[in-house]
PDB file of C-alpha atoms in Angstrom:
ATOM      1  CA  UNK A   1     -45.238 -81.087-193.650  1.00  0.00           C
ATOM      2  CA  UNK A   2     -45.231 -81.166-197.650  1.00  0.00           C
ATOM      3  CA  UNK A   3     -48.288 -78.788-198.730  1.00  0.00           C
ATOM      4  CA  UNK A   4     -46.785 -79.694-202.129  1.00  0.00           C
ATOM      5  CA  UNK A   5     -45.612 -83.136-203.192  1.00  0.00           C
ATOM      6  CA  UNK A   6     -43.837 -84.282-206.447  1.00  0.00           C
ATOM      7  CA  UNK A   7     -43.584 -87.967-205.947  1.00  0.00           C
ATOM      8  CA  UNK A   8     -41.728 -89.186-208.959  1.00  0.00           C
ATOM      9  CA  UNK A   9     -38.265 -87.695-209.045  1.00  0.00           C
ATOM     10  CA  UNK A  10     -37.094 -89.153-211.944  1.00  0.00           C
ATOM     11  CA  UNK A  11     -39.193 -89.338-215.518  1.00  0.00           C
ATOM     12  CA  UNK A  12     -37.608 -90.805-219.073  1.00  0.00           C
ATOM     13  CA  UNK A  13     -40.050 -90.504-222.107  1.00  0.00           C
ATOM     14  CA  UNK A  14     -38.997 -90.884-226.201  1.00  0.00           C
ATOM     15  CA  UNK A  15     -38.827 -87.981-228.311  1.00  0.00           C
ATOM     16  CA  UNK A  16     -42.360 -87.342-229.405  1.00  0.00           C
ATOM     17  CA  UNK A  17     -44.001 -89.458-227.182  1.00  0.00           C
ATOM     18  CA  UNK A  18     -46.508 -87.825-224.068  1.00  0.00           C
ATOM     19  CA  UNK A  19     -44.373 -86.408-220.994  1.00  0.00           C
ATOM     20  CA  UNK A  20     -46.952 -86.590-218.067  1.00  0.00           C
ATOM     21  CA  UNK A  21     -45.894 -84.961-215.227  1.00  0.00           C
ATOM     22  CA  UNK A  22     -47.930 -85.177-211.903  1.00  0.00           C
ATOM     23  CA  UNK A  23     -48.423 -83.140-208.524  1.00  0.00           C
ATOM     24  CA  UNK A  24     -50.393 -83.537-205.109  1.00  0.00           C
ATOM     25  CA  UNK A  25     -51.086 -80.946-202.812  1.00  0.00           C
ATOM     26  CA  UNK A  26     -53.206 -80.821-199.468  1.00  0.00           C
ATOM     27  CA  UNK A  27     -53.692 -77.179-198.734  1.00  0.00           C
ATOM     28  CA  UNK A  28     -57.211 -76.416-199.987  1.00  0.00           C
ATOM     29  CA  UNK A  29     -56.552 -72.711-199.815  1.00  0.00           C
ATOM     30  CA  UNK A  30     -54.216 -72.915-202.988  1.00  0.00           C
ATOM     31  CA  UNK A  31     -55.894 -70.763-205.446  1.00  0.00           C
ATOM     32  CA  UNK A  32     -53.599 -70.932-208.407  1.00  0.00           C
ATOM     33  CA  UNK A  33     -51.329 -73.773-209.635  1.00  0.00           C
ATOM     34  CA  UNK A  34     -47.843 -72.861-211.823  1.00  0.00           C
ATOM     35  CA  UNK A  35     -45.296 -75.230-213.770  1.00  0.00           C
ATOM     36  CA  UNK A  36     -41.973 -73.884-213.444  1.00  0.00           C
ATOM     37  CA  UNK A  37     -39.078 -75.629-215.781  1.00  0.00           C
ATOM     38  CA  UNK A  38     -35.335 -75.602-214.373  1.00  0.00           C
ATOM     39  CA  UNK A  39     -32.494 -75.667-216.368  1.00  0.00           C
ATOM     40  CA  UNK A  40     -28.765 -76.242-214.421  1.00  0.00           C
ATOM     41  CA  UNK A  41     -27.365 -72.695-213.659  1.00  0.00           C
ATOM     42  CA  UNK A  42     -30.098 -71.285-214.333  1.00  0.00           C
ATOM     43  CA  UNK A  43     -33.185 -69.641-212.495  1.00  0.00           C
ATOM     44  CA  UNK A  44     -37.009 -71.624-212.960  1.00  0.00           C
ATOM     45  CA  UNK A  45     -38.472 -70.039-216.174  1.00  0.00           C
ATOM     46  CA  UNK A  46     -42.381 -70.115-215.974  1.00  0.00           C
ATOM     47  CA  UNK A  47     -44.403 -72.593-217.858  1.00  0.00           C
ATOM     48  CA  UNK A  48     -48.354 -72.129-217.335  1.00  0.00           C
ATOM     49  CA  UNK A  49     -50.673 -71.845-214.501  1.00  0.00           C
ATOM     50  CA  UNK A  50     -54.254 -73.029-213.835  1.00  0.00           C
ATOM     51  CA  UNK A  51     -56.268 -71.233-211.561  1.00  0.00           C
ATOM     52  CA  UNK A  52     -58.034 -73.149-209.290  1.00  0.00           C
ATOM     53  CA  UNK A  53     -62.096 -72.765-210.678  1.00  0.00           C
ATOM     54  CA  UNK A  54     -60.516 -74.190-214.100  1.00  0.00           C
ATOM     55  CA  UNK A  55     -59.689 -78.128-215.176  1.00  0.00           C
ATOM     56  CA  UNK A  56     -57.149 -77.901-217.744  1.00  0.00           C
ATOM     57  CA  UNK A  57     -55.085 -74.824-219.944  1.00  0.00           C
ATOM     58  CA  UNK A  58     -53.654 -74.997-222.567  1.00  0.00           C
ATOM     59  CA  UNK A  59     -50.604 -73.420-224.520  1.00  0.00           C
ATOM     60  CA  UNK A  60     -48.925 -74.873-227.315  1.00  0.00           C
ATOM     61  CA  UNK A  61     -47.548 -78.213-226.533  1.00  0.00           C
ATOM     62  CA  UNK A  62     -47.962 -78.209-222.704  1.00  0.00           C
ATOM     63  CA  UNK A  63     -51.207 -78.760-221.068  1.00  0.00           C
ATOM     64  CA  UNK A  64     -52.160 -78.761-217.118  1.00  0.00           C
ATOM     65  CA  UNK A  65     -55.284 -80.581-215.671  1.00  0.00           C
ATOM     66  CA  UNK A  66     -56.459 -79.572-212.250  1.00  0.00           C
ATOM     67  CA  UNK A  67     -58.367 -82.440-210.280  1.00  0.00           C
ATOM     68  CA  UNK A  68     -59.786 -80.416-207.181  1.00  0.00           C
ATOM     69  CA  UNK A  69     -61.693 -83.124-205.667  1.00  0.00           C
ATOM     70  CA  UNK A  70     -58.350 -85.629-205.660  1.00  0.00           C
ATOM     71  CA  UNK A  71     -56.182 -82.511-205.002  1.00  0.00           C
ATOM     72  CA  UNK A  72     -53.766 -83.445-208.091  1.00  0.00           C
ATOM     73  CA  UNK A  73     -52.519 -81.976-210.981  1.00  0.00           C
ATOM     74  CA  UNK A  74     -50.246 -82.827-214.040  1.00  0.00           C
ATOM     75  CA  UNK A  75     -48.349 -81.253-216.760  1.00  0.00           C
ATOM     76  CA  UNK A  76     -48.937 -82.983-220.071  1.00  0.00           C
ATOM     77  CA  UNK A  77     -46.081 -82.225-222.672  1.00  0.00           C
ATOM     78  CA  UNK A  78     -47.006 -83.520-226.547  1.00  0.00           C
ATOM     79  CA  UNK A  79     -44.876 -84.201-228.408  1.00  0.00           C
ATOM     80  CA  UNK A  80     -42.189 -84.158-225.834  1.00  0.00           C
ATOM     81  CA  UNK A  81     -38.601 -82.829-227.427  1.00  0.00           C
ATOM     82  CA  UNK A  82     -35.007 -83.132-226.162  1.00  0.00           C
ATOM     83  CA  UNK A  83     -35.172 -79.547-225.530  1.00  0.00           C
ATOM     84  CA  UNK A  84     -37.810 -80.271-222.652  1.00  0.00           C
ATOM     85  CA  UNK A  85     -35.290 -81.844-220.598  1.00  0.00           C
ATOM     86  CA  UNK A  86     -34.593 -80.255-217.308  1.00  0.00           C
ATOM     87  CA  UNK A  87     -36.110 -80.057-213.887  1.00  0.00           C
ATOM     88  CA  UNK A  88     -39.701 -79.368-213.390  1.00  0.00           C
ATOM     89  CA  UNK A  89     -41.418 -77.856-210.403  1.00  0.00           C
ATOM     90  CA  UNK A  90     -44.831 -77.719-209.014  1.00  0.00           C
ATOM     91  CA  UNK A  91     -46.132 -74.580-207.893  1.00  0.00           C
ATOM     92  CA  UNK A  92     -49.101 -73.534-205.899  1.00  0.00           C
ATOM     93  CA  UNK A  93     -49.994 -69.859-204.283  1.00  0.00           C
ATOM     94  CA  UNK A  94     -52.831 -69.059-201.911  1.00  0.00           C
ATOM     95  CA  UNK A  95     -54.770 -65.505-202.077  1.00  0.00           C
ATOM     96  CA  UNK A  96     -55.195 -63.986-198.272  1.00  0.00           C
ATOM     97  CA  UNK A  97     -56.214 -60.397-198.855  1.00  0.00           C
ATOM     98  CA  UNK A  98     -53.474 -58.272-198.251  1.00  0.00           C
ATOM     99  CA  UNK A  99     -50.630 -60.633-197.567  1.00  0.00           C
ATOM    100  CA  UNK A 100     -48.163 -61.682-200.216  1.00  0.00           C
ATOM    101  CA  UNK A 101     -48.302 -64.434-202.637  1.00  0.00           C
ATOM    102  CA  UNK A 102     -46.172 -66.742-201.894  1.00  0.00           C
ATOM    103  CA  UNK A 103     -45.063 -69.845-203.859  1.00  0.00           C
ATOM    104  CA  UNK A 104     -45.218 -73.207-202.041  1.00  0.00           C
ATOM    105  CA  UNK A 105     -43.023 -75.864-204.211  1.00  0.00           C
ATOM    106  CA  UNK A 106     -42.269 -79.710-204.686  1.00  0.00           C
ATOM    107  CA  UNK A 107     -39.098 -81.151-205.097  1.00  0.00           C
ATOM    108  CA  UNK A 108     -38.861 -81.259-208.488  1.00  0.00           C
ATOM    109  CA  UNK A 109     -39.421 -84.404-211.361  1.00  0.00           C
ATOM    110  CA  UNK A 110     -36.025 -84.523-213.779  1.00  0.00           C
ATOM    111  CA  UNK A 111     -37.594 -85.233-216.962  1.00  0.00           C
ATOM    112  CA  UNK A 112     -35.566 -86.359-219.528  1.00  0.00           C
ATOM    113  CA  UNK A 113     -36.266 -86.993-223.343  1.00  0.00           C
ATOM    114  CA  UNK A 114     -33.923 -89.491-225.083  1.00  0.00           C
ATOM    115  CA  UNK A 115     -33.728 -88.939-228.667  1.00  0.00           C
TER     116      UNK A 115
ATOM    117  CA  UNK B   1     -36.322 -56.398-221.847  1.00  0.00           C
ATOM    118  CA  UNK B   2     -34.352 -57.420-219.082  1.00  0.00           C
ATOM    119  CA  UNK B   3     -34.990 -59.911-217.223  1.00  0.00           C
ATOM    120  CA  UNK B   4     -34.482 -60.360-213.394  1.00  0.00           C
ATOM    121  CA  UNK B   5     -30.755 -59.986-212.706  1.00  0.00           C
ATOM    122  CA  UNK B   6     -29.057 -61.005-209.698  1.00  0.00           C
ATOM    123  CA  UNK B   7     -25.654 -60.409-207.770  1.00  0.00           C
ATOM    124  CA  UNK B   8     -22.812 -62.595-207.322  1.00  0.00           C
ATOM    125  CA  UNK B   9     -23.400 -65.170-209.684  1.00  0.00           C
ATOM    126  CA  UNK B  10     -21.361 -67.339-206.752  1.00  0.00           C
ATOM    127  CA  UNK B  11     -19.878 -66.293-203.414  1.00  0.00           C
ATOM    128  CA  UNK B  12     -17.958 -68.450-201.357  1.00  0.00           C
ATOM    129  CA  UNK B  13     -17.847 -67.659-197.491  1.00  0.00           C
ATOM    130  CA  UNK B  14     -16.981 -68.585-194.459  1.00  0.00           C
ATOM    131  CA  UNK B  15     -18.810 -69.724-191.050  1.00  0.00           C
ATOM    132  CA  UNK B  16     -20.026 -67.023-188.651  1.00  0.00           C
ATOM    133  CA  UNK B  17     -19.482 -64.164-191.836  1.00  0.00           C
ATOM    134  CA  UNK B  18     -21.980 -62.171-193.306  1.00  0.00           C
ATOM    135  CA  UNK B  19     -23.406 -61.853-197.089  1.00  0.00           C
ATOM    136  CA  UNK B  20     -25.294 -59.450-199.210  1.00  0.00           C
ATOM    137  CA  UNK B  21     -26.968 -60.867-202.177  1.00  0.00           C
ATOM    138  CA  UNK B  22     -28.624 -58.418-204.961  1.00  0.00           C
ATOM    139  CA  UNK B  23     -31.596 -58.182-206.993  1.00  0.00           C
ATOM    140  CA  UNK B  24     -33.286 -56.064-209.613  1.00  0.00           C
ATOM    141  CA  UNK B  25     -36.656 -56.819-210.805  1.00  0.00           C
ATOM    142  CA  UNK B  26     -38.093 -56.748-214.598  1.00  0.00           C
ATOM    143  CA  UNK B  27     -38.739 -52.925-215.300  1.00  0.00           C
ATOM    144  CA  UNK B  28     -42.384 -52.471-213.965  1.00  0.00           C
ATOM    145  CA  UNK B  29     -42.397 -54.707-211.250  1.00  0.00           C
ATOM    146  CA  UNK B  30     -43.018 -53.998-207.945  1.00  0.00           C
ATOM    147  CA  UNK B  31     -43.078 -57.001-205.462  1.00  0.00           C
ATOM    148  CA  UNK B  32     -39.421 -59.025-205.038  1.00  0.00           C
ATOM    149  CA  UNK B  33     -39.462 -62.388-203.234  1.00  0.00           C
ATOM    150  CA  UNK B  34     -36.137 -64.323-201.932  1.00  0.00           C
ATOM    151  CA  UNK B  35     -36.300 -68.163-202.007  1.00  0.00           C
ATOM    152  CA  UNK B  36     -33.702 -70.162-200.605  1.00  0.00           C
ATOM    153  CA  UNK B  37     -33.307 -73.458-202.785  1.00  0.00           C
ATOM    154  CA  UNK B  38     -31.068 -76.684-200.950  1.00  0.00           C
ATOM    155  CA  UNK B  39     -29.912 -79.192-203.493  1.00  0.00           C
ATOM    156  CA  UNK B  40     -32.634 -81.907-204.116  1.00  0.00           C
ATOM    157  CA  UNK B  41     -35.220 -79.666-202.779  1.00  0.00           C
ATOM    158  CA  UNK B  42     -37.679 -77.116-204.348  1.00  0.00           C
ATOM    159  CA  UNK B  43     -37.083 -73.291-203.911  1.00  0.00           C
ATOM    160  CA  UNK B  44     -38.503 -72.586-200.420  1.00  0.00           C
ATOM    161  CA  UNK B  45     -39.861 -68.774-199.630  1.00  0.00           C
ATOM    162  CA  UNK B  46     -38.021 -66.226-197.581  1.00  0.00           C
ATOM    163  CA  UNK B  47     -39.705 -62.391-197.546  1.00  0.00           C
ATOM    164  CA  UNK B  48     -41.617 -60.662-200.413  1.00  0.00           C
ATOM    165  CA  UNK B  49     -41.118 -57.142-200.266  1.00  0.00           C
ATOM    166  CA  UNK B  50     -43.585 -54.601-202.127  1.00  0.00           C
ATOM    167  CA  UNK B  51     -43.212 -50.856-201.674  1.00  0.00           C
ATOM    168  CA  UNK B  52     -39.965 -51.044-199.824  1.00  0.00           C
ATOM    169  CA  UNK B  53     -41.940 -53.140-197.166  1.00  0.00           C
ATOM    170  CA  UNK B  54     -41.989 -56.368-196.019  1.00  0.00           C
ATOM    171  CA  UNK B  55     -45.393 -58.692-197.015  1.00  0.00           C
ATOM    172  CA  UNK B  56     -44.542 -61.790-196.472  1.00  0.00           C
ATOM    173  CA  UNK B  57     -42.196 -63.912-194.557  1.00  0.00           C
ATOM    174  CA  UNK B  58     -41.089 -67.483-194.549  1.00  0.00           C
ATOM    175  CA  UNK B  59     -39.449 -69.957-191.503  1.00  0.00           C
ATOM    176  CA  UNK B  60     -36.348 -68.464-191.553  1.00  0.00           C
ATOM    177  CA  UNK B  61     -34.579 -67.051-188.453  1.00  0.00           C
ATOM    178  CA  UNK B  62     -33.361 -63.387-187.871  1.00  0.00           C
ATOM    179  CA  UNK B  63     -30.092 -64.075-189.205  1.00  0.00           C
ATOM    180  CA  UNK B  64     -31.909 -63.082-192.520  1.00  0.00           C
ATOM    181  CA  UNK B  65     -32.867 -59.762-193.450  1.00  0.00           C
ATOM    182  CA  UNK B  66     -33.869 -58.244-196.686  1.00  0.00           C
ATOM    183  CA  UNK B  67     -34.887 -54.639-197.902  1.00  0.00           C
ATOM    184  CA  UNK B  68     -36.048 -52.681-200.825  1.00  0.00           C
ATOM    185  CA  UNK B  69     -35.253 -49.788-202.333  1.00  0.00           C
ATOM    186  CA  UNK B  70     -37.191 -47.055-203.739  1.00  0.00           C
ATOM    187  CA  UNK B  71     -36.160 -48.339-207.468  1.00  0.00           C
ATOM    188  CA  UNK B  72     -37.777 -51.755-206.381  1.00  0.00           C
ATOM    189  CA  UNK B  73     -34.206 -53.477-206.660  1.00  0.00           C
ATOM    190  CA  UNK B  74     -33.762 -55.786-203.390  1.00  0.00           C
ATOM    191  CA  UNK B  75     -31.121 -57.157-200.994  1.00  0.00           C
ATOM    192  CA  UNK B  76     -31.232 -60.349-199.086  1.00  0.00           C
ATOM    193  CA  UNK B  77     -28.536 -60.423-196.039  1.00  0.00           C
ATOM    194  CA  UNK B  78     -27.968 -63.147-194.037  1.00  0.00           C
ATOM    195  CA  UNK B  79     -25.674 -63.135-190.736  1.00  0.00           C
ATOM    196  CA  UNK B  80     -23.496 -65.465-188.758  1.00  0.00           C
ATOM    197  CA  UNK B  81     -23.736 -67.955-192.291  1.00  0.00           C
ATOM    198  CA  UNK B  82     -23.984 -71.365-190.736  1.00  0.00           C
ATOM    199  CA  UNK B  83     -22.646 -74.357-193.301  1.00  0.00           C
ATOM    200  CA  UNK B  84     -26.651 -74.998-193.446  1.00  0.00           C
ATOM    201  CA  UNK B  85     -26.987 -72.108-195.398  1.00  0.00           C
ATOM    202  CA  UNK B  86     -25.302 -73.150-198.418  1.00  0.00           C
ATOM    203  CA  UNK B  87     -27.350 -73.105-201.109  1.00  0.00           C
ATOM    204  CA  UNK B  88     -29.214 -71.477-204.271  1.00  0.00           C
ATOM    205  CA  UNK B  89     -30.544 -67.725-203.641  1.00  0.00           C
ATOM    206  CA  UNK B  90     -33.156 -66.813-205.758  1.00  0.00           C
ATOM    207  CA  UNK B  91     -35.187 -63.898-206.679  1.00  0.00           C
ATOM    208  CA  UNK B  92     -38.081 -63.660-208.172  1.00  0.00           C
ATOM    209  CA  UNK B  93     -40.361 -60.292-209.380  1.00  0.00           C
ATOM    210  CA  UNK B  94     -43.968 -59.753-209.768  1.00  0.00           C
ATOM    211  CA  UNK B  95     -46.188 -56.909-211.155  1.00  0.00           C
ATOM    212  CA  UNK B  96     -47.136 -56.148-207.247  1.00  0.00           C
ATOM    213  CA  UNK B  97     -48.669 -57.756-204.286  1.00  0.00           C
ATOM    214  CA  UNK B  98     -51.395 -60.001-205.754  1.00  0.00           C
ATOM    215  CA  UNK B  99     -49.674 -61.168-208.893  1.00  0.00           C
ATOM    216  CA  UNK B 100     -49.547 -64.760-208.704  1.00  0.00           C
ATOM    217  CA  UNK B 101     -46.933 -65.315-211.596  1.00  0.00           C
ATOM    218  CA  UNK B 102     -43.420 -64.609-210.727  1.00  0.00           C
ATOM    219  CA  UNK B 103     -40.218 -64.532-212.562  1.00  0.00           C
ATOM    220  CA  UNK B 104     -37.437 -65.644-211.658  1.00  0.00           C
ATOM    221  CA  UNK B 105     -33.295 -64.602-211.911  1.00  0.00           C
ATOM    222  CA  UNK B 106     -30.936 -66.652-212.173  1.00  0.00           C
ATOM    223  CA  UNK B 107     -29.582 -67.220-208.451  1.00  0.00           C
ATOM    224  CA  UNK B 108     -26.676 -66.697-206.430  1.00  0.00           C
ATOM    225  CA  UNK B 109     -24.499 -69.979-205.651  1.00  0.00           C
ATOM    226  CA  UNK B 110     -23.442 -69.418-201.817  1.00  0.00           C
ATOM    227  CA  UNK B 111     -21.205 -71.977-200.479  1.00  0.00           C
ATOM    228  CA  UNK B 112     -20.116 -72.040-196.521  1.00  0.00           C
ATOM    229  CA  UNK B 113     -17.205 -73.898-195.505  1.00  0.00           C
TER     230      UNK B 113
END
């Protein structure tokens, strides 16, 4: 059972255009939301996270929006570089006092930017 | 500062052996997860260890152990390695328990044949 789904595997946008980047999750105990980006060979580097009383946050060129209600979120990159291409993963983490913070993941969207 | 670092960068073994994977945390972190990533898949959670003692654990079976060591650095074993168990080994550090963001190394490659 998916508690976090990426359902577009594959994304191509133009350099400068809007990357949009989306994620569904069912688990309504998911408290805060990450984007991680994945490079090959290397480890997920941390993008920005939304907690889950927010709608949107904002740093530099990426932006997330948190729909609670449809249980969705995206990643919005503007404008989009060729740098940006890589793997990107969907994050979410649920708060039980005491117990660890686990990440739950999708599968991943392979974004690429064509120059 | 240094980021998380991890141990082998690739290790090839064989069915039924055993492995030891290694992980130190950025300086000032106290909680080290393992995630297990299979190609095509997302990174999926193992153990989270803070204060030398285990938090959290994920569906894995008993072949895999971890620990943690008093200088928060971490070690993921795993026992009679099955050809399922190829995959990426990944570590990731956090401030301590409740710290949602967590960093991540680089990964050991293990490959079963």
């Amino acid at each position: 059972d998916q508690q976090v789904k990426q359902n577009s595997p594959s994304l191509s946008v133009q350099e400068g255009r809007i990357s949009i980047l989306n994620c569904d999750y069912t688990n309504s105990m998911f408290d805060y939301f990450l984007w991680y980006k994945k490079y090959p060979a290397e480890g997920p580097t941390f993008l920005i996270s939304i907690s889950s009383i927010k709608d949107k946050n904002e740093d530099g060129r990426f932006t997330v929006f948190l729909n609670k209600s449809a249980k969705h979120l995206s990643l919005h990159i503007v404008p989009s570089q060729p740098g940006d291409s890589a793997v990107y993963f969907c994050a979410a983490s649920s708060g039980v006092s005491g117990s660890a913070r686990q990440l739950t993941f999708g599968s991943g969207t392979q974004l690429t930017v064509l120059p | 500062d240094a980021g998380v670092t991890q141990s082998p960068t690739h290790l090839i073994k064989t069915r039924g052996q055993q492995v030891t994977l290694r992980c130190s945390p950025i300086s000032g972190h106290k909680s080290v997860s393992w995630y297990q990533q299979v190609l095509g898949q997302g990174p999926q959670f193992i153990f989270q260890y803070y204060e030398k003692e285990e938090r959290g654990r994920g569906n894995f079976p008993d072949r895999f152990s971890a620990r943690q060591f008093p200088n928060y650095s971490s070690e993921l074993n795993v026992n009679a390695l099955l050809l399922g168990d190829s995959a990426l080994y990944l570590c990731a550090s956090s401030r301590d328990l409740r710290s949602y963001e967590q960093y991540f190394g680089p990964g050991t490659r293990l490959t079963v044949t």
